[in-house]
Amino acid sequence: MIDENGTPVYLQIARELKRDIFAGHYPVGSRLPTEMLLAQKYDVSRNTVREALRKLRDEKLIQSRRGSGTRILPPQSSNSNFLHAMTIDDFQSYAERWKFDIDVIELRNLPKDFADWLDVPQEEDWLTIQGLSRTHGAKHPECWVQMFVKQDFAAIGRLIPTHPGPVFKLIEDMFGEKIVELTQEISAELITGKLAKMLEVDPGSPAIVVRRAFKAADGRIVESALETYPAARFRYQVSLHRSEDVPPRPDPGAR
């Protein structure tokens, strides 16, 4: 069953149940209403409810046992693989190279220079996720990652440690927001102080800093990222292809 916007009804129900869980309407250890009661509440079949519950089980939000109902699970440990990537359509292959050791998940103000780059008020609170990222098997950390999620979508923080995919997909899945634009800037800076020690380089070492902003269709920035790489550990490759569909421009000097 699909609504007029093309979203499966079971997915809408799963999103609503997630919001209720994150809002505390269903505390950890409590039980969800039965399939029959949920079917009556949402005016859908029990099969549709089962699909919604399956979605929540896949995300480790609930546990269902025959005869004992569906119980709300506690959040998982934050020391886990975390996947992130560079582009909108090709996240997964890039992300599989990475292991992200999460150090912080909490609401914080943005760094002032990053808020200026995003052109948003610095005093706003954003869900901040930060930690060291490395390729699997690497001896040294690859980069220091700071990710920021607009507070409107901060409920995803509970899922981030166990989510097998990029953060923007959680936002799309839970809230129905479509990410349509990714802005990226790459610049050169120096690594100083505590960050140099964390990245296992000498203070003053050259760094590559990558800034990203993920935007919804209405232009709002819903997620952003700030990554700092020791220069020797950064690689960026772009392939350009000539478009055969665009006719050549006329030479303005030709007669």
Tab-separated table of C-alpha atoms in Angstrom:
chain	number	residue	atom	x	y	z
A	1	MET	CA	0.000	0.000	0.000
A	2	ILE	CA	1.379	3.397	-1.052
A	3	ASP	CA	0.097	6.900	-0.241
A	4	GLU	CA	-0.366	9.756	-2.709
A	5	ASN	CA	3.279	10.790	-2.226
A	6	GLY	CA	4.562	7.362	-3.207
A	7	THR	CA	5.682	6.365	0.311
A	8	PRO	CA	4.742	2.845	1.458
A	9	VAL	CA	2.266	3.005	4.349
A	10	TYR	CA	4.317	0.564	6.434
A	11	LEU	CA	7.276	2.960	6.222
A	12	GLN	CA	5.112	5.875	7.387
A	13	ILE	CA	3.977	3.798	10.368
A	14	ALA	CA	7.570	2.790	11.168
A	15	ARG	CA	8.627	6.461	11.123
A	16	GLU	CA	5.791	7.451	13.449
A	17	LEU	CA	6.607	4.647	15.878
A	18	LYS	CA	10.285	5.707	15.840
A	19	ARG	CA	9.330	9.254	16.736
A	20	ASP	CA	7.170	7.981	19.594
A	21	ILE	CA	10.045	5.821	20.862
A	22	PHE	CA	12.559	8.679	20.707
A	23	ALA	CA	10.079	11.040	22.375
A	24	GLY	CA	9.789	8.625	25.308
A	25	HIS	CA	6.188	7.572	24.704
A	26	TYR	CA	7.481	3.998	24.696
A	27	PRO	CA	10.361	3.838	27.239
A	28	VAL	CA	13.165	1.280	27.045
A	29	GLY	CA	11.879	-2.057	28.338
A	30	SER	CA	8.224	-1.236	27.751
A	31	ARG	CA	6.079	-2.984	25.165
A	32	LEU	CA	4.426	-1.697	22.033
A	33	PRO	CA	0.686	-2.221	21.556
A	34	THR	CA	-0.266	-5.512	19.919
A	35	GLU	CA	-0.393	-5.885	16.140
A	36	MET	CA	-4.188	-5.811	16.316
A	37	LEU	CA	-4.259	-2.562	18.293
A	38	LEU	CA	-1.717	-0.934	15.972
A	39	ALA	CA	-3.717	-2.067	12.938
A	40	GLN	CA	-6.813	-0.443	14.443
A	41	LYS	CA	-4.929	2.733	15.353
A	42	TYR	CA	-3.542	3.244	11.839
A	43	ASP	CA	-6.516	1.696	10.023
A	44	VAL	CA	-4.350	-0.804	8.142
A	45	SER	CA	-3.999	-4.563	7.882
A	46	ARG	CA	-1.953	-6.579	10.366
A	47	ASN	CA	0.398	-7.476	7.490
A	48	THR	CA	1.191	-3.771	7.055
A	49	VAL	CA	1.871	-3.469	10.791
A	50	ARG	CA	4.177	-6.507	10.632
A	51	GLU	CA	6.209	-4.841	7.856
A	52	ALA	CA	6.555	-1.690	9.968
A	53	LEU	CA	7.693	-3.726	12.980
A	54	ARG	CA	10.155	-5.647	10.827
A	55	LYS	CA	11.720	-2.311	9.850
A	56	LEU	CA	12.142	-1.395	13.524
A	57	ARG	CA	13.611	-4.811	14.329
A	58	ASP	CA	16.143	-4.420	11.518
A	59	GLU	CA	17.274	-1.175	13.151
A	60	LYS	CA	17.531	-2.876	16.572
A	61	LEU	CA	14.891	-0.625	18.119
A	62	ILE	CA	12.579	-3.444	19.190
A	63	GLN	CA	12.585	-7.160	19.906
A	64	SER	CA	9.553	-9.370	19.255
A	65	ARG	CA	8.954	-12.717	20.919
A	66	ARG	CA	5.981	-14.985	20.459
A	67	GLY	CA	3.783	-14.846	23.523
A	68	SER	CA	5.588	-11.913	25.168
A	69	GLY	CA	4.941	-9.057	22.752
A	70	THR	CA	7.280	-6.440	21.307
A	71	ARG	CA	9.749	-4.798	23.693
A	72	ILE	CA	11.695	-1.528	23.252
A	73	LEU	CA	15.456	-2.155	23.248
A	74	PRO	CA	18.123	0.073	24.844
A	75	PRO	CA	20.532	2.008	22.586
A	76	GLN	CA	23.519	0.037	21.349
A	77	SER	CA	27.147	0.797	22.208
A	78	SER	CA	28.613	3.790	20.366
A	79	ASN	CA	31.939	2.053	19.642
A	80	SER	CA	31.048	0.583	16.284
A	81	ASN	CA	31.544	0.844	12.572
A	82	PHE	CA	30.135	4.028	11.117
A	83	LEU	CA	29.787	4.577	7.422
A	84	HIS	CA	30.133	7.906	5.659
A	85	ALA	CA	30.956	8.977	2.141
A	86	MET	CA	31.439	11.742	-0.388
A	87	THR	CA	28.643	11.682	-2.932
A	88	ILE	CA	24.891	11.358	-2.914
A	89	ASP	CA	24.477	8.301	-5.155
A	90	ASP	CA	27.661	6.326	-4.468
A	91	PHE	CA	28.003	6.198	-0.677
A	92	GLN	CA	28.117	2.497	0.025
A	93	SER	CA	31.268	1.436	-1.844
A	94	TYR	CA	33.216	4.359	-0.372
A	95	ALA	CA	31.822	3.762	3.111
A	96	GLU	CA	32.811	0.119	3.281
A	97	ARG	CA	36.474	1.205	3.508
A	98	TRP	CA	35.977	2.972	6.829
A	99	LYS	CA	35.769	2.325	10.539
A	100	PHE	CA	34.574	5.244	12.643
A	101	ASP	CA	35.274	5.179	16.401
A	102	ILE	CA	32.636	7.543	17.769
A	103	ASP	CA	33.861	9.753	20.594
A	104	VAL	CA	30.886	12.101	21.043
A	105	ILE	CA	27.172	12.147	20.200
A	106	GLU	CA	25.498	15.183	21.758
A	107	LEU	CA	23.924	18.580	21.048
A	108	ARG	CA	26.528	21.330	20.607
A	109	ASN	CA	27.042	24.673	18.914
A	110	LEU	CA	28.829	24.588	15.581
A	111	PRO	CA	32.460	25.758	15.395
A	112	LYS	CA	32.240	29.443	14.455
A	113	ASP	CA	34.243	29.229	11.233
A	114	PHE	CA	32.188	26.243	10.095
A	115	ALA	CA	28.912	28.018	10.932
A	116	ASP	CA	30.151	30.948	8.838
A	117	TRP	CA	30.894	28.595	5.934
A	118	LEU	CA	27.392	27.104	6.194
A	119	ASP	CA	25.918	30.607	6.639
A	120	VAL	CA	23.879	29.566	9.692
A	121	PRO	CA	23.749	31.084	13.217
A	122	GLN	CA	26.666	29.854	15.319
A	123	GLU	CA	24.560	29.715	18.498
A	124	GLU	CA	22.227	27.024	17.094
A	125	ASP	CA	22.535	23.559	18.631
A	126	TRP	CA	23.211	20.687	16.210
A	127	LEU	CA	23.493	16.988	16.941
A	128	THR	CA	27.278	16.548	16.878
A	129	ILE	CA	28.909	13.204	16.065
A	130	GLN	CA	32.682	13.145	16.142
A	131	GLY	CA	35.557	10.696	16.296
A	132	LEU	CA	38.541	9.211	14.499
A	133	SER	CA	38.034	7.422	11.211
A	134	ARG	CA	40.386	4.926	9.617
A	135	THR	CA	40.455	2.428	6.799
A	136	HIS	CA	40.158	-1.157	7.965
A	137	GLY	CA	43.580	-2.507	8.929
A	138	ALA	CA	45.310	0.889	8.778
A	139	LYS	CA	48.032	1.594	11.358
A	140	HIS	CA	47.221	5.292	11.769
A	141	PRO	CA	43.920	7.211	11.866
A	142	GLU	CA	42.808	8.426	8.457
A	143	CYS	CA	41.045	11.578	9.603
A	144	TRP	CA	39.172	13.405	12.353
A	145	VAL	CA	35.454	13.550	11.555
A	146	GLN	CA	32.849	15.971	12.874
A	147	MET	CA	29.320	15.529	11.595
A	148	PHE	CA	26.435	17.853	12.422
A	149	VAL	CA	22.720	17.091	12.081
A	150	LYS	CA	20.101	19.842	12.296
A	151	GLN	CA	18.349	19.681	15.662
A	152	ASP	CA	14.988	18.994	13.977
A	153	PHE	CA	16.377	15.557	13.085
A	154	ALA	CA	18.398	14.896	16.261
A	155	ALA	CA	16.248	11.859	17.102
A	156	ILE	CA	18.447	9.824	14.747
A	157	GLY	CA	21.260	10.019	17.319
A	158	ARG	CA	19.977	6.866	18.984
A	159	LEU	CA	20.370	4.906	15.749
A	160	ILE	CA	23.690	6.253	14.476
A	161	PRO	CA	26.017	3.848	16.353
A	162	THR	CA	24.450	0.776	14.731
A	163	HIS	CA	23.213	2.200	11.429
A	164	PRO	CA	24.921	0.429	8.480
A	165	GLY	CA	24.923	3.396	6.126
A	166	PRO	CA	25.395	7.151	5.762
A	167	VAL	CA	23.644	9.529	8.150
A	168	PHE	CA	21.641	11.299	5.451
A	169	LYS	CA	19.875	8.001	4.680
A	170	LEU	CA	18.618	7.870	8.272
A	171	ILE	CA	17.202	11.372	7.895
A	172	GLU	CA	15.470	10.400	4.654
A	173	ASP	CA	14.139	7.186	6.145
A	174	MET	CA	12.866	8.583	9.450
A	175	PHE	CA	11.593	11.970	8.371
A	176	GLY	CA	10.910	11.615	4.658
A	177	GLU	CA	13.343	14.435	3.814
A	178	LYS	CA	14.945	14.015	0.398
A	179	ILE	CA	18.575	15.122	0.161
A	180	VAL	CA	18.947	16.652	-3.293
A	181	GLU	CA	22.209	18.611	-3.135
A	182	LEU	CA	25.690	18.096	-1.709
A	183	THR	CA	28.100	21.038	-1.564
A	184	GLN	CA	31.742	20.181	-0.909
A	185	GLU	CA	34.836	22.336	-0.369
A	186	ILE	CA	38.416	21.062	-0.047
A	187	SER	CA	41.115	23.294	1.435
A	188	ALA	CA	44.631	23.118	2.905
A	189	GLU	CA	45.389	23.979	6.549
A	190	LEU	CA	47.809	23.052	9.356
A	191	ILE	CA	47.185	20.533	12.136
A	192	THR	CA	47.866	21.944	15.594
A	193	GLY	CA	47.577	21.102	19.278
A	194	LYS	CA	45.539	18.161	20.521
A	195	LEU	CA	44.359	17.210	17.038
A	196	ALA	CA	47.945	16.593	15.888
A	197	LYS	CA	48.419	14.120	18.731
A	198	MET	CA	45.130	12.355	17.949
A	199	LEU	CA	46.045	11.989	14.278
A	200	GLU	CA	49.582	10.881	15.213
A	201	VAL	CA	51.407	13.632	13.309
A	202	ASP	CA	53.727	16.473	14.300
A	203	PRO	CA	52.124	19.829	15.211
A	204	GLY	CA	52.181	22.127	12.200
A	205	SER	CA	51.857	19.246	9.738
A	206	PRO	CA	49.897	20.041	6.557
A	207	ALA	CA	46.280	18.926	6.458
A	208	ILE	CA	43.468	18.626	3.955
A	209	VAL	CA	40.113	19.792	5.303
A	210	VAL	CA	36.880	18.696	3.622
A	211	ARG	CA	33.655	20.574	4.348
A	212	ARG	CA	30.280	19.245	3.200
A	213	ALA	CA	26.693	20.468	3.373
A	214	PHE	CA	23.702	18.241	2.583
A	215	LYS	CA	20.592	20.149	1.511
A	216	ALA	CA	16.925	19.258	1.220
A	217	ALA	CA	14.728	20.322	-1.680
A	218	ASP	CA	13.711	23.528	0.135
A	219	GLY	CA	17.361	24.564	0.497
A	220	ARG	CA	17.708	23.807	4.210
A	221	ILE	CA	20.975	22.282	5.384
A	222	VAL	CA	19.957	19.140	7.250
A	223	GLU	CA	23.418	17.624	7.719
A	224	SER	CA	26.994	18.838	7.398
A	225	ALA	CA	30.453	17.392	7.914
A	226	LEU	CA	33.961	18.617	8.657
A	227	GLU	CA	36.844	16.188	8.082
A	228	THR	CA	40.544	16.831	8.735
A	229	TYR	CA	43.121	14.558	7.051
A	230	PRO	CA	46.904	14.558	7.398
A	231	ALA	CA	47.888	15.548	3.859
A	232	ALA	CA	49.789	12.316	3.169
A	233	ARG	CA	46.679	10.250	3.997
A	234	PHE	CA	44.285	12.033	1.659
A	235	ARG	CA	43.455	10.955	-1.881
A	236	TYR	CA	40.792	12.444	-4.108
A	237	GLN	CA	40.142	11.329	-7.678
A	238	VAL	CA	37.687	12.711	-10.208
A	239	SER	CA	36.950	11.292	-13.654
A	240	LEU	CA	35.565	13.686	-16.261
A	241	HIS	CA	33.746	12.532	-19.369
A	242	ARG	CA	32.991	14.579	-22.446
A	243	SER	CA	29.267	14.996	-23.018
A	244	GLU	CA	28.270	13.906	-26.511
A	245	ASP	CA	24.856	15.524	-26.167
A	246	VAL	CA	26.043	19.123	-25.894
A	247	PRO	CA	26.726	20.787	-29.261
A	248	PRO	CA	30.018	22.704	-29.537
A	249	ARG	CA	29.804	26.421	-28.810
A	250	PRO	CA	30.327	28.652	-31.843
A	251	ASP	CA	33.575	30.588	-31.926
A	252	PRO	CA	32.587	34.233	-31.308
A	253	GLY	CA	35.538	35.336	-33.451
A	254	ALA	CA	34.579	33.187	-36.437
A	255	ARG	CA	33.025	34.821	-39.530
